[in-house]
Short mmCIF file of C-alpha atoms in Angstrom, two decimals:
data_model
loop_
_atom_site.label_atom_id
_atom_site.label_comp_id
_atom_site.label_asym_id
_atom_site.label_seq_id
_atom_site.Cartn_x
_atom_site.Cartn_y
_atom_site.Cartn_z
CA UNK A 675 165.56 -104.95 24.66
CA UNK A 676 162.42 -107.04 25.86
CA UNK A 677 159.18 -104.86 26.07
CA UNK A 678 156.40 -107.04 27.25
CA UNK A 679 153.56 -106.67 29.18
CA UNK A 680 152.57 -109.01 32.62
CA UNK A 681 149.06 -108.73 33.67
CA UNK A 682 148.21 -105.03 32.37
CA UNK A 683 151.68 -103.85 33.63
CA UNK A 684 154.43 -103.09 31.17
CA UNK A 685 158.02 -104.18 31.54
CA UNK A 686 161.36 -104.34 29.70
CA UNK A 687 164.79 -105.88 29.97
CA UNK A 688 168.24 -105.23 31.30
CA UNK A 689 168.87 -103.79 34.56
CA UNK A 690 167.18 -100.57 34.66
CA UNK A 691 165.72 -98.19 37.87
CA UNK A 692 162.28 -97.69 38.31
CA UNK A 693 162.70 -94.18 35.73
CA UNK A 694 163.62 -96.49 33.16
CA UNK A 695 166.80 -95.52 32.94
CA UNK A 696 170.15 -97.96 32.77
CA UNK A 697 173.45 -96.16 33.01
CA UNK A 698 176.53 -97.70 34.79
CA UNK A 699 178.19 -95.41 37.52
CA UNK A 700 174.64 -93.26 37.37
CA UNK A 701 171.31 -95.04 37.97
CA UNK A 702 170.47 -95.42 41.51
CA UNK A 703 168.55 -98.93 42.56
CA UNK A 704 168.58 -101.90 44.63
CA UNK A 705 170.49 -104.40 42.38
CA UNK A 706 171.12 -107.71 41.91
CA UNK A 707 174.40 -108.78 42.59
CA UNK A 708 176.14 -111.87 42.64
CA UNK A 709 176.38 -111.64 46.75
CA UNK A 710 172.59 -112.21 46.33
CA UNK A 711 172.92 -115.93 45.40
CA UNK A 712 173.77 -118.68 47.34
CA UNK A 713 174.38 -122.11 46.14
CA UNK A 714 174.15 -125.57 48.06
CA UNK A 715 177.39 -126.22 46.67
CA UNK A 716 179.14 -123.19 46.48
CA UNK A 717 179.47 -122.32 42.41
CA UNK A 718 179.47 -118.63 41.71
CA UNK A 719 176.16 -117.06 39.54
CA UNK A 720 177.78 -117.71 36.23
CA UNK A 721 177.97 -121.21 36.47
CA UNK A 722 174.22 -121.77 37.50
CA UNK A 723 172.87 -121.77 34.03
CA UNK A 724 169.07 -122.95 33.72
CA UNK A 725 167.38 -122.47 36.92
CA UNK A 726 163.49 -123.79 37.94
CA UNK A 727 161.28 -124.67 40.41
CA UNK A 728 162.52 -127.34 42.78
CA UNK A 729 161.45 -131.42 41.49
CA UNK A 730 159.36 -133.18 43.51
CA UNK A 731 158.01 -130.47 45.43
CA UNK A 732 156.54 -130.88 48.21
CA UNK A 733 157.84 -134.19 48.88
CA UNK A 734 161.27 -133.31 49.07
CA UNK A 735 160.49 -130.58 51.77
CA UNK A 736 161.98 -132.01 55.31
CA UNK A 737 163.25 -135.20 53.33
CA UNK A 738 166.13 -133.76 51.26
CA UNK A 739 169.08 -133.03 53.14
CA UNK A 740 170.71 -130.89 50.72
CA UNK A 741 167.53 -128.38 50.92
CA UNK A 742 167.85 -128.65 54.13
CA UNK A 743 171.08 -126.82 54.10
CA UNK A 744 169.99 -124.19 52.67
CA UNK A 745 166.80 -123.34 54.10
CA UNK A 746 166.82 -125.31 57.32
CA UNK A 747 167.09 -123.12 60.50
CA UNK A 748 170.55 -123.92 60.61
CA UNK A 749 171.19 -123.44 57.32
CA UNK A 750 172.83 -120.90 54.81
CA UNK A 751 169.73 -118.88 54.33
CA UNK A 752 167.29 -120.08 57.25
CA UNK A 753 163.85 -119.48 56.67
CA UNK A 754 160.69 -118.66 58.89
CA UNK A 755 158.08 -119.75 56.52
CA UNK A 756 158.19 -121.54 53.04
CA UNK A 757 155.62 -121.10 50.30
CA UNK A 758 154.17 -121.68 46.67
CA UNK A 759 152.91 -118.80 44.61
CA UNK A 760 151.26 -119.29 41.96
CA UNK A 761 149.59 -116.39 38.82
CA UNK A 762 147.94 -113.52 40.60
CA UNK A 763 144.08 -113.52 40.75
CA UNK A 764 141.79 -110.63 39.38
CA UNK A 765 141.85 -108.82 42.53
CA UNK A 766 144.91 -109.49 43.50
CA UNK A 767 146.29 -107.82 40.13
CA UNK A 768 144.12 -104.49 40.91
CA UNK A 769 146.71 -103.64 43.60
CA UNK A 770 149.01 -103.05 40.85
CA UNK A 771 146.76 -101.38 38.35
CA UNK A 772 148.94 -98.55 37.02
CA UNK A 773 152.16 -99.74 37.84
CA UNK A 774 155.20 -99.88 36.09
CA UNK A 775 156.99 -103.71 37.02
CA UNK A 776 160.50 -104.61 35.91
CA UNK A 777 162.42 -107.74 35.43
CA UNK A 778 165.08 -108.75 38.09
CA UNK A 779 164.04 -105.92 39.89
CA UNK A 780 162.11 -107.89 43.02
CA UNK A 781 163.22 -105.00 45.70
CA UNK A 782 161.74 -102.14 43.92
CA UNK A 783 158.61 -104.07 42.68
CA UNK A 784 157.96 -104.72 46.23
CA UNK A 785 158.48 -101.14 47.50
CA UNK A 786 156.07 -99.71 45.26
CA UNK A 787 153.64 -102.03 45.82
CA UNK A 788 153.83 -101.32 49.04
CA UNK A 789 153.62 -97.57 48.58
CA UNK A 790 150.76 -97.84 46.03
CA UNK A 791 148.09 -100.23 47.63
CA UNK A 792 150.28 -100.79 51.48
CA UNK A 793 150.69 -104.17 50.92
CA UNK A 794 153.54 -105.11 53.36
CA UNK A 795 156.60 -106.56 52.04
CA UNK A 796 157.88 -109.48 52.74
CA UNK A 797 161.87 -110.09 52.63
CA UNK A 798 163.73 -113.50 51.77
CA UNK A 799 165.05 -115.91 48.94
CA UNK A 800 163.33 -117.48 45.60
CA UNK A 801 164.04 -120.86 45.98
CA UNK A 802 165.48 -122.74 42.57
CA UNK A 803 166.95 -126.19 41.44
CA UNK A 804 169.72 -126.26 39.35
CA UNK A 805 167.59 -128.09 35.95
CA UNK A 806 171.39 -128.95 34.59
CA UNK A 807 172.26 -131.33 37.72
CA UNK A 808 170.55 -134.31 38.78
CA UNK A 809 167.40 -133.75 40.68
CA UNK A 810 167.57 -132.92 44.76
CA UNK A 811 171.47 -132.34 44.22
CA UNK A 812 172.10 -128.25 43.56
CA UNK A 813 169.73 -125.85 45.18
CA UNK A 814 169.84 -121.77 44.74
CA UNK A 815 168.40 -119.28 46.70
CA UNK A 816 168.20 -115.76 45.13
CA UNK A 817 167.64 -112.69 47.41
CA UNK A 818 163.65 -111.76 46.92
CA UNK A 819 161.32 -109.65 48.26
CA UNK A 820 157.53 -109.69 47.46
CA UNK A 821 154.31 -108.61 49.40
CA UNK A 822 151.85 -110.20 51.97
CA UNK A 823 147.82 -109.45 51.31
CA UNK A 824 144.94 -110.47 53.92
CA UNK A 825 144.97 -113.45 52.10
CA UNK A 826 148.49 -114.40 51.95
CA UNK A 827 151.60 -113.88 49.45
CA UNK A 828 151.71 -112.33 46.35
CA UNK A 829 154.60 -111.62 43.52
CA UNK A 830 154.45 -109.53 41.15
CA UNK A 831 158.07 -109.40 39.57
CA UNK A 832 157.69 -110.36 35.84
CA UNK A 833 159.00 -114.13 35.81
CA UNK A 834 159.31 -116.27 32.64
CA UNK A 835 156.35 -117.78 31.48
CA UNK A 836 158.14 -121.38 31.89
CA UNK A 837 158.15 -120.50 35.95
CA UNK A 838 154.56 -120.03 36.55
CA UNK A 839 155.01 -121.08 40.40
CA UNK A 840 158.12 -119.82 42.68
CA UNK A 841 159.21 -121.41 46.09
CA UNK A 842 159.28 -118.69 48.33
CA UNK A 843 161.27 -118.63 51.50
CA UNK A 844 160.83 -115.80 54.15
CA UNK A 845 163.62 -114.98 55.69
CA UNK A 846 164.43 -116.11 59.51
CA UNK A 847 166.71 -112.78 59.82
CA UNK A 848 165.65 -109.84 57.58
CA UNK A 849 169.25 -108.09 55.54
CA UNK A 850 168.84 -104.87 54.75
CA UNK A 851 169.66 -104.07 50.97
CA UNK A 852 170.72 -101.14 50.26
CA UNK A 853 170.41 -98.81 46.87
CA UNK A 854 173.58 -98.15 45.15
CA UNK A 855 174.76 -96.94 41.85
CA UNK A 856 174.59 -99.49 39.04
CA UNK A 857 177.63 -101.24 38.30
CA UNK A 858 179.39 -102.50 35.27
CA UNK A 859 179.05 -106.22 36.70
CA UNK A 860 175.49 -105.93 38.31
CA UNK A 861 174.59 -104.37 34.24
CA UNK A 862 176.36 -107.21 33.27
CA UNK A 863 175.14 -110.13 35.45
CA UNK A 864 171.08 -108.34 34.80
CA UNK A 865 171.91 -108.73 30.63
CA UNK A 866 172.83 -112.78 31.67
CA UNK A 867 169.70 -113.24 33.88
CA UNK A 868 167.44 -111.67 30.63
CA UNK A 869 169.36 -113.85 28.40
CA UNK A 870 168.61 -116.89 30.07
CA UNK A 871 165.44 -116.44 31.40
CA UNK A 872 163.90 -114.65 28.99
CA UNK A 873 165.39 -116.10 25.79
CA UNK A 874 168.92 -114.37 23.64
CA UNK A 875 166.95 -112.92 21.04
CA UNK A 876 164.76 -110.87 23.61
CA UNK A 877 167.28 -109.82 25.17
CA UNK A 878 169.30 -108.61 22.00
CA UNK A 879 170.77 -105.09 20.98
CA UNK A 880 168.07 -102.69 19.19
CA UNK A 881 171.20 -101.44 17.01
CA UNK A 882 170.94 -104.37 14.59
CA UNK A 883 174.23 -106.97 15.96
CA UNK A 884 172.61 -108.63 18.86
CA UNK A 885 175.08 -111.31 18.75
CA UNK A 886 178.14 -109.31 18.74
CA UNK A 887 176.56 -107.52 21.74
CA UNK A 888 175.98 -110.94 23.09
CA UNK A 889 179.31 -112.12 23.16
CA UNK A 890 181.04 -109.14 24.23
CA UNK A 891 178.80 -109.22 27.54
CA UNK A 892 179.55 -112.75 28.08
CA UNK A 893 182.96 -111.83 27.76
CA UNK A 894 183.00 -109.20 30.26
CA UNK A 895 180.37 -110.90 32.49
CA UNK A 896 183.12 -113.83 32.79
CA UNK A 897 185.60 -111.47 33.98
CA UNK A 898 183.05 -109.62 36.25
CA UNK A 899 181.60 -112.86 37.87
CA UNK A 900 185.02 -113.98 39.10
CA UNK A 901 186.03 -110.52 40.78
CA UNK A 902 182.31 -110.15 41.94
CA UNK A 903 182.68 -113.72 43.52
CA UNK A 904 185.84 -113.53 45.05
CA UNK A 905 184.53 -110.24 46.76
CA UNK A 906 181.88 -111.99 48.20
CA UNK A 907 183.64 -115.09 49.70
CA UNK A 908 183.88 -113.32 52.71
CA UNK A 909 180.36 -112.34 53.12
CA UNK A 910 179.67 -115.74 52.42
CA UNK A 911 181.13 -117.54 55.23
CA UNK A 912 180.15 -114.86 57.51
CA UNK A 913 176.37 -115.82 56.35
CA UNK A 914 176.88 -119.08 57.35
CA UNK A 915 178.23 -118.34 60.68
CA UNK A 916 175.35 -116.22 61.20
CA UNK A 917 173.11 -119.21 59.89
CA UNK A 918 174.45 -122.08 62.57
CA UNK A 919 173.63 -120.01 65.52
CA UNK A 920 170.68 -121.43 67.70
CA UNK A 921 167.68 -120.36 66.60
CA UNK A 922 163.99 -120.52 67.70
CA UNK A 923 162.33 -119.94 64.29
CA UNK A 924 160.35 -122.79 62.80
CA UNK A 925 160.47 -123.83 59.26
CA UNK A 926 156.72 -124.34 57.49
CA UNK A 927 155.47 -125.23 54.14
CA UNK A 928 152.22 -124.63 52.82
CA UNK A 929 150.86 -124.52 48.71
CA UNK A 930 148.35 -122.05 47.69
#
């Protein structure tokens, strides 16, 4: 398990609610799921691998075509707004004095922002490049909320320390996300997301065999990606319907 702390809040790893707790079929929470991913080219989560911040930023903003279709009014998650966050400043952190932040778990960080210091939250995608793929060719958008000050944005979802800006992309069309029970393959997907972002050996077993634990989630991740995926095909392509109708939202960029 990863126990950490990120800017006087603590936070640990795998998919847990905001009691702390992490047990399939019980916990209650907004999860990530793979329907909360979308890729320029249509792979499923588990064959992202390393994710960052987009190359070339900003120049490839209005010049790549392949961003374009993701983020573009017309595209397959069309956004209002586009922006750069970077590391929170001192007063910026004292909204969240106190509070307990978790990994993965953008929706409920956001909500409890909101409900400690009213910060208003702000619904829409993390914007990523696929690092394994040549650069401007694979873009992936990953369902993210975070909260609006006077001033402007501001995350506070524990990221690796190797992502110390995010691309942030309100949405054009707000989705609701509803909480659910934890599932075996959202448990399962969370354990790959610590793994990879975080580093294996964070994300290990405390019983002593992290890598038989390893392997046995991979295994069952595999399985769980492919039914997860083929359940959302169909939400998918109804996204992208959605996406193509005419809009009059404008697209913006701006860096902090």
């Amino acid at each position: 398990m990863i126990v950490g702390r990120y800017h006087g809040t603590f936070f640990v790893g795998r998919a847990k609610d905001m009691e702390g707790h992490q047990l399939v079929g019980q916990s209650k929470g907004c999860w990530l799921n793979a329907c909360d991913f979308i890729s320029t080219d249509g792979r499923g989560v588990d064959a992202f691998g390393e994710l960052g911040f987009p190359k070339n930023w900003p120049h490839i903003y209005g010049t790549n075509p392949v961003l374009k279709t993701l983020v573009g009014k017309r595209g397959l998650c069309p956004a209002k707004k586009l922006c750069v966050i970077g590391v929170q400043t001192e007063t910026e952190r004292s909204h969240a004095c106190g509070l307990h932040l978790l990994q993965l778990q953008s929706f409920e960080n956001a909500q409890a922002l909101q409900a400690h210091s009213g910060l208003r939250v702000v619904r829409g995608w993390a914007i990523f490049e696929c690092c394994g793929e040549p650069a401007g060719t694979v873009f992936v958008a990953e369902r993210y909320w975070w909260n609006a000050t006077r001033d402007g944005w501001v995350d506070f979802t524990p990221r690796p320390p190797r992502w110390p800006h995010l691309l942030l992309a309100e949405a054009l069309e707000e989705t609701p996300k509803p909480r659910s029970v934890l599932s075996r393959a959202e448990a399962n997907l969370a354990a790959r997301l610590v793994q990879l972002r975080f580093g294996a050996h964070e994300g290990a077993s405390e019983t002593g065999d992290p890598s038989g634990e390893v392997r046995a989630l991979q295994e069952e991740l595999l399985r769980a990606s492919r039914e997860a995926d083929e359940a959302c095909s169909e939400q998918r392509m109804w996204e992208s319907r959605v996406a193509q109708r005419p809009s009059s939202g404008q697209c913006s960029a701006r860096r902090d």
